[in-house]
Short mmCIF file of C-alpha atoms in Angstrom, two decimals:
data_model
loop_
_atom_site.label_atom_id
_atom_site.label_comp_id
_atom_site.label_asym_id
_atom_site.label_seq_id
_atom_site.Cartn_x
_atom_site.Cartn_y
_atom_site.Cartn_z
CA MET A 46 -26.53 -83.31 -0.81
CA THR A 47 -28.13 -80.52 -2.81
CA SER A 48 -28.73 -76.83 -2.52
CA SER A 49 -31.32 -74.80 -4.36
CA THR A 50 -32.29 -71.26 -5.32
CA ASN A 51 -34.86 -70.15 -7.91
CA ASN A 52 -36.27 -73.70 -7.93
CA THR A 53 -32.98 -75.01 -9.34
CA SER A 54 -31.01 -77.61 -7.40
CA ILE A 55 -27.60 -78.98 -8.24
CA THR A 56 -26.18 -82.22 -6.95
CA THR A 57 -23.00 -81.54 -5.00
CA ALA A 58 -21.39 -84.93 -5.63
CA LEU A 59 -21.28 -87.13 -8.70
CA GLY A 60 -22.47 -90.71 -8.55
CA GLU A 61 -20.21 -93.76 -8.69
CA GLU A 62 -20.47 -93.87 -12.47
CA GLY A 63 -19.34 -90.25 -12.84
CA LEU A 64 -20.89 -88.35 -15.72
CA GLY A 65 -21.25 -91.45 -17.91
CA GLN A 66 -22.86 -91.17 -21.33
CA GLN A 67 -24.18 -87.66 -21.72
CA PRO A 68 -26.23 -85.64 -24.24
CA TRP A 69 -24.29 -83.61 -26.77
CA TRP A 70 -24.82 -80.31 -24.96
CA VAL A 71 -23.18 -81.68 -21.80
CA GLU A 72 -20.25 -82.98 -23.82
CA GLN A 73 -19.84 -79.55 -25.42
CA TRP A 74 -19.75 -77.93 -21.98
CA MET A 75 -17.23 -80.48 -20.73
CA GLU A 76 -14.97 -79.84 -23.72
CA LEU A 77 -14.26 -76.44 -22.18
CA ILE A 78 -12.75 -77.81 -18.98
CA ASN A 79 -11.19 -80.83 -20.67
CA SER A 80 -9.22 -78.45 -22.88
CA TYR A 81 -7.50 -77.09 -19.76
CA ARG A 82 -3.78 -77.79 -19.99
CA PHE A 83 -3.17 -78.31 -16.26
CA LYS A 84 -4.28 -81.94 -16.17
CA LYS A 85 -3.15 -82.54 -12.58
CA ARG A 86 -5.57 -79.88 -11.39
CA LEU A 87 -8.34 -81.56 -13.37
CA GLU A 88 -7.59 -84.91 -11.75
CA ARG A 89 -7.82 -83.32 -8.32
CA ALA A 90 -11.00 -81.48 -9.30
CA TRP A 91 -12.54 -84.75 -10.47
CA THR A 92 -11.78 -86.26 -7.08
CA TYR A 93 -13.39 -83.29 -5.34
CA ALA A 94 -16.50 -83.66 -7.48
CA ARG A 95 -16.71 -87.40 -6.82
CA GLU A 96 -15.93 -87.45 -3.09
CA GLY A 97 -18.25 -84.71 -1.87
CA ASN A 98 -15.75 -81.91 -1.31
CA VAL A 99 -18.28 -79.53 -2.84
CA THR A 100 -20.42 -78.71 0.17
CA SER A 101 -22.98 -76.46 -1.51
CA ILE A 102 -24.01 -75.02 -4.88
CA ARG A 103 -26.72 -72.44 -5.35
CA PHE A 104 -27.95 -69.91 -7.87
CA GLU A 105 -28.09 -66.28 -6.86
CA GLY A 106 -29.55 -64.40 -9.78
CA ARG A 107 -27.52 -65.41 -12.81
CA ARG A 108 -24.46 -66.58 -10.92
CA VAL A 109 -23.52 -69.92 -9.45
CA HIS A 110 -22.14 -69.75 -5.90
CA ALA A 111 -20.46 -72.76 -4.35
CA ARG A 112 -18.29 -73.81 -1.44
CA VAL A 113 -15.55 -76.38 -1.94
CA GLN A 114 -13.64 -77.98 0.91
CA GLY A 115 -9.93 -78.00 0.22
CA THR A 116 -7.02 -78.85 2.48
CA GLY A 117 -7.75 -75.92 4.79
CA GLU A 118 -10.20 -75.78 7.65
CA ASP A 119 -12.81 -73.61 5.94
CA PRO A 120 -14.25 -74.31 2.50
CA TYR A 121 -13.31 -71.98 -0.34
CA LYS A 122 -15.90 -69.73 -1.96
CA VAL A 123 -16.39 -70.18 -5.69
CA LYS A 124 -18.34 -68.01 -8.14
CA LEU A 125 -19.09 -68.89 -11.75
CA TRP A 126 -21.03 -66.91 -14.34
CA LEU A 127 -21.38 -66.16 -18.03
CA ASP A 128 -21.92 -62.89 -19.83
CA VAL A 129 -25.68 -62.37 -20.01
CA LEU A 130 -27.62 -61.27 -23.06
CA ASN A 131 -29.45 -57.98 -22.77
CA ASP A 132 -33.15 -57.58 -23.58
CA GLU A 133 -32.43 -56.56 -27.17
CA ASP A 134 -30.28 -59.65 -27.74
CA TRP A 135 -32.96 -61.87 -26.23
CA GLY A 136 -35.52 -60.24 -28.49
CA TYR A 137 -33.61 -61.46 -31.53
CA VAL A 138 -33.18 -64.93 -30.02
CA LEU A 139 -36.86 -65.26 -29.15
CA GLU A 140 -37.90 -64.13 -32.61
CA ALA A 141 -35.64 -66.77 -34.15
CA LEU A 142 -36.88 -69.46 -31.76
CA THR A 143 -40.48 -68.60 -32.64
CA GLN A 144 -39.81 -69.26 -36.32
CA LYS A 145 -39.01 -72.89 -35.55
CA ALA A 146 -41.70 -74.62 -33.52
CA ARG A 147 -39.40 -77.65 -33.39
CA TRP A 148 -37.00 -75.73 -31.19
CA SER A 149 -39.72 -74.86 -28.70
CA ALA A 150 -41.03 -78.44 -28.70
CA GLN A 151 -37.59 -79.91 -28.03
CA LEU A 152 -36.86 -77.45 -25.24
CA LEU A 153 -40.20 -78.25 -23.62
CA ALA A 154 -39.18 -81.91 -23.73
CA GLY A 155 -35.89 -81.10 -21.98
CA ILE A 156 -33.82 -81.57 -25.13
CA MET A 157 -31.32 -79.02 -26.39
CA PRO A 158 -31.84 -78.59 -30.17
CA ALA A 159 -28.67 -79.55 -32.01
CA ASP A 160 -28.83 -76.35 -34.10
CA ILE A 161 -29.76 -74.03 -31.23
CA GLU A 162 -26.83 -71.74 -31.97
CA ARG A 163 -28.59 -70.68 -35.17
CA ALA A 164 -31.19 -68.94 -33.01
CA PHE A 165 -28.51 -67.12 -31.05
CA ALA A 166 -26.66 -66.14 -34.21
CA ALA A 167 -29.52 -63.71 -34.91
CA SER A 168 -28.29 -61.64 -31.95
CA GLY A 169 -24.62 -62.02 -32.78
CA ARG A 170 -24.15 -63.90 -29.50
CA ARG A 171 -23.74 -67.52 -28.47
CA LEU A 172 -25.43 -69.82 -25.99
CA PHE A 173 -22.41 -72.01 -25.36
CA PRO A 174 -19.10 -70.41 -24.41
CA PHE A 175 -16.64 -70.76 -27.28
CA LYS A 176 -13.58 -71.02 -25.09
CA LEU A 177 -12.73 -71.54 -21.42
CA GLN A 178 -11.89 -67.88 -20.89
CA GLU A 179 -15.49 -66.91 -21.64
CA VAL A 180 -16.62 -68.59 -18.42
CA ARG A 181 -16.09 -66.06 -15.64
CA SER A 182 -15.02 -67.51 -12.30
CA GLU A 183 -13.50 -66.61 -8.96
CA CYS A 184 -12.21 -68.64 -6.04
CA SER A 185 -11.06 -67.52 -2.59
CA CYS A 186 -8.21 -70.06 -2.57
CA PRO A 187 -4.58 -68.86 -2.87
CA ASP A 188 -4.03 -70.58 -6.22
CA LYS A 189 -3.47 -67.92 -8.87
CA ALA A 190 -4.42 -70.21 -11.74
CA ASN A 191 -7.94 -69.91 -13.09
CA PRO A 192 -9.70 -72.24 -13.16
CA CYS A 193 -8.22 -73.78 -10.04
CA LYS A 194 -9.18 -77.28 -8.92
CA HIS A 195 -12.08 -75.92 -6.85
CA ILE A 196 -13.59 -74.06 -9.80
CA SER A 197 -12.96 -77.07 -12.04
CA ALA A 198 -14.94 -79.28 -9.66
CA ILE A 199 -17.92 -76.97 -10.19
CA TYR A 200 -17.52 -77.36 -13.96
CA PHE A 201 -17.98 -81.11 -13.60
CA LEU A 202 -21.03 -80.72 -11.39
CA MET A 203 -22.55 -78.12 -13.71
CA GLY A 204 -22.19 -80.61 -16.54
CA ASP A 205 -24.10 -83.12 -14.46
CA ARG A 206 -26.82 -80.53 -13.90
CA PHE A 207 -27.03 -79.66 -17.60
CA SER A 208 -27.78 -83.30 -18.37
CA GLU A 209 -30.91 -83.04 -16.22
CA ASP A 210 -32.01 -79.57 -17.29
CA PRO A 211 -30.57 -77.71 -20.31
CA PHE A 212 -32.42 -74.59 -19.18
CA VAL A 213 -29.68 -74.02 -16.59
CA LEU A 214 -27.47 -72.76 -19.41
CA PHE A 215 -30.21 -70.34 -20.50
CA GLN A 216 -30.42 -69.12 -16.91
CA LEU A 217 -26.72 -68.33 -16.92
CA ARG A 218 -27.33 -66.29 -20.06
CA GLY A 219 -30.08 -64.32 -18.35
CA ARG A 220 -33.37 -66.18 -18.86
CA THR A 221 -34.86 -68.63 -16.38
CA ARG A 222 -36.86 -71.58 -17.64
CA ASN A 223 -40.22 -70.03 -16.70
CA LYS A 224 -39.34 -66.66 -18.19
CA LEU A 225 -38.03 -68.16 -21.43
CA LEU A 226 -41.08 -70.36 -22.00
CA ALA A 227 -43.45 -67.52 -21.12
CA ASP A 228 -41.67 -65.21 -23.57
CA LEU A 229 -41.76 -67.89 -26.27
CA ALA A 230 -45.49 -68.43 -25.77
CA GLU A 231 -46.18 -64.69 -25.98
CA GLN A 232 -43.98 -64.29 -29.04
CA ARG A 233 -45.71 -67.17 -30.79
CA ARG A 234 -49.19 -65.78 -29.98
CA ASP A 235 -48.17 -62.44 -31.46
CA ALA A 236 -46.80 -64.12 -34.59
CA LEU A 237 -49.99 -66.14 -35.10
CA ALA A 238 -52.14 -63.05 -34.51
CA LYS A 239 -50.21 -61.15 -37.19
CA LEU A 240 -50.57 -64.13 -39.51
CA ALA A 241 -54.33 -64.20 -38.98
CA GLU A 242 -54.57 -60.45 -39.63
CA THR A 243 -52.60 -60.80 -42.86
CA ALA A 244 -54.75 -63.70 -44.03
CA ALA A 245 -57.94 -61.85 -43.13
CA ALA A 246 -56.81 -58.79 -45.08
CA LYS A 247 -56.35 -61.00 -48.14
CA ASN A 248 -59.57 -62.88 -47.48
CA GLU A 249 -57.66 -66.12 -47.06
CA VAL A 250 -57.82 -68.96 -44.58
CA PRO A 251 -54.60 -69.04 -42.47
CA ALA A 252 -52.75 -72.33 -42.49
CA GLU A 253 -52.64 -74.36 -39.29
CA PRO A 254 -49.26 -74.14 -37.51
CA SER A 255 -47.13 -77.26 -37.56
CA SER A 256 -45.76 -78.69 -34.33
CA SER A 257 -42.43 -79.56 -35.91
CA ASP A 258 -41.82 -77.05 -38.69
CA ASP A 259 -41.56 -73.33 -39.35
CA LEU A 260 -44.40 -70.98 -38.58
CA PRO A 261 -46.80 -70.95 -41.55
CA VAL A 262 -46.87 -68.12 -44.03
CA PRO A 263 -50.10 -66.88 -45.64
CA PRO A 264 -51.05 -69.39 -48.33
CA HIS A 265 -50.96 -68.59 -52.02
CA PRO A 266 -54.47 -68.13 -53.52
CA ALA A 267 -53.95 -71.35 -55.49
CA VAL A 268 -53.98 -73.27 -52.20
CA VAL A 269 -57.54 -72.10 -51.57
CA ASP A 270 -58.61 -72.42 -55.22
CA PRO A 271 -56.82 -75.32 -57.00
CA SER A 272 -58.22 -74.22 -60.36
CA LEU A 273 -55.66 -71.43 -60.29
CA TRP A 274 -52.87 -73.98 -60.55
CA TRP A 275 -53.33 -74.43 -64.29
CA ARG A 276 -54.98 -71.15 -65.39
CA TYR A 277 -53.24 -68.78 -67.77
CA ASP A 278 -55.33 -65.78 -68.82
CA CYS A 279 -52.90 -64.04 -71.17
CA SER A 280 -52.80 -64.58 -74.92
CA LEU A 281 -49.98 -66.70 -76.28
CA ASP A 282 -48.03 -65.87 -79.42
CA ALA A 283 -48.10 -69.06 -81.43
CA ASP A 284 -44.86 -68.07 -83.18
CA LEU A 285 -42.96 -67.85 -79.91
CA VAL A 286 -44.51 -70.56 -77.76
CA VAL A 287 -44.54 -74.29 -78.40
CA ILE A 288 -46.78 -76.28 -76.06
CA THR A 289 -45.95 -79.95 -75.66
CA PRO A 290 -46.83 -82.58 -73.08
CA ALA A 291 -44.30 -83.31 -70.35
CA MET A 292 -41.75 -85.96 -71.11
CA GLU A 293 -42.47 -89.40 -69.74
CA GLY A 294 -41.84 -89.45 -66.01
CA ASP A 295 -41.16 -85.69 -65.84
CA THR A 296 -43.53 -84.42 -63.16
CA GLY A 297 -43.44 -81.92 -60.35
CA LEU A 298 -43.35 -84.78 -57.87
CA ASP A 299 -40.25 -86.19 -59.51
CA ALA A 300 -38.54 -82.82 -59.25
CA ALA A 301 -39.54 -82.35 -55.63
CA GLY A 302 -38.29 -85.77 -54.53
CA ASP A 303 -39.86 -87.79 -51.72
CA LEU A 304 -42.66 -86.01 -49.93
CA PRO A 305 -42.43 -85.98 -46.10
CA LEU A 306 -45.60 -87.97 -45.54
CA ALA A 307 -46.33 -89.75 -42.28
CA GLU A 308 -46.32 -93.53 -42.50
CA GLU A 309 -48.62 -95.82 -40.59
CA PRO A 310 -47.26 -99.36 -40.06
CA ARG A 311 -50.79 -100.79 -40.20
CA PHE A 312 -51.21 -99.48 -43.75
CA PRO A 313 -47.83 -99.95 -45.44
CA LYS A 314 -49.20 -99.31 -48.95
CA ALA A 315 -51.13 -96.15 -48.11
CA ARG A 316 -48.25 -93.77 -48.83
CA GLN A 317 -47.51 -95.19 -52.26
CA ALA A 318 -51.21 -95.32 -53.12
CA PHE A 319 -51.54 -91.65 -52.26
CA LEU A 320 -48.54 -90.70 -54.40
CA ASN A 321 -49.85 -92.75 -57.35
CA HIS A 322 -53.23 -91.04 -57.08
CA LEU A 323 -51.53 -87.64 -56.91
CA ARG A 324 -49.51 -88.39 -60.05
CA GLU A 325 -52.60 -89.53 -61.95
CA GLN A 326 -54.48 -86.42 -60.93
CA GLY A 327 -51.53 -84.23 -61.93
CA GLN A 328 -51.29 -85.86 -65.34
CA ALA A 329 -55.00 -85.41 -66.00
CA LEU A 330 -54.96 -81.77 -64.94
CA SER A 331 -51.81 -81.04 -66.94
CA GLN A 332 -53.40 -82.44 -70.08
CA GLN A 333 -56.48 -80.32 -69.47
CA ALA A 334 -54.29 -77.26 -68.89
CA MET A 335 -52.38 -77.89 -72.11
CA LEU A 336 -55.60 -78.05 -74.11
CA GLN A 337 -56.88 -74.84 -72.53
CA ALA A 338 -53.56 -73.08 -73.15
CA MET A 339 -53.57 -74.17 -76.80
CA ALA A 340 -57.11 -72.89 -77.20
CA THR A 341 -56.16 -69.55 -75.64
CA GLY A 342 -53.10 -69.23 -77.83
CA GLY A 343 -55.02 -69.99 -81.00
#
């Protein structure tokens, strides 16, 4: 049985296998309720979640409303919500998310980035509640403890929902899936437009954005004109400067470590061949640069 609002449905009973193996973001959510010291209530809540005592769950705005059948005749009314981020906070989060295209790509794939809290840190807020008390909840039952077993049952079912759609957590923080993705797309278009304007002002060709890395920055002129890599136009004082070839094996590639090149299984030697060619080219250009520098300094 399910209930839906805002195109979001939540299963009202767990399957026979329970929650089973879950993604890390579900486990982090479940750590909140599992830290609850009243374990008997949790056992009862687990039974409620498994046996269909939760008769309905729905979103109304940014709150979760549910009804849980207890021992009484009428089901109890449960509310659950988180503190939402205001528009200014979300502005900081969206700006941070835009800087990492990987975050947007993972969210689009239904995966919660493992370092997502870094984006929220820009606003001084968090996506995940840090402690149980940060999850606001109410229940119409007479139990004074919070969370009671009825609220706890909703925790378990929310965890099940998070495994299917991590955007539910964003909705509780004030941004629906559609709104978040639309804002991200707009923010990214604005960032790329500014990048193009900056590159045009410098008469440069803007770099293509990567699908899995940071947004590109305007390239250095040497990227457009490789001859600038080795040029030095100032005079050298021969008494102060000693020009020598690089020591054997001492290259920029060695200092940089392994380059993150894609590998194609059909061509296992292609990567190494490319690196060898790059080293040979670097050595030839460095020798040429040394000769030019010596001539300038003379």
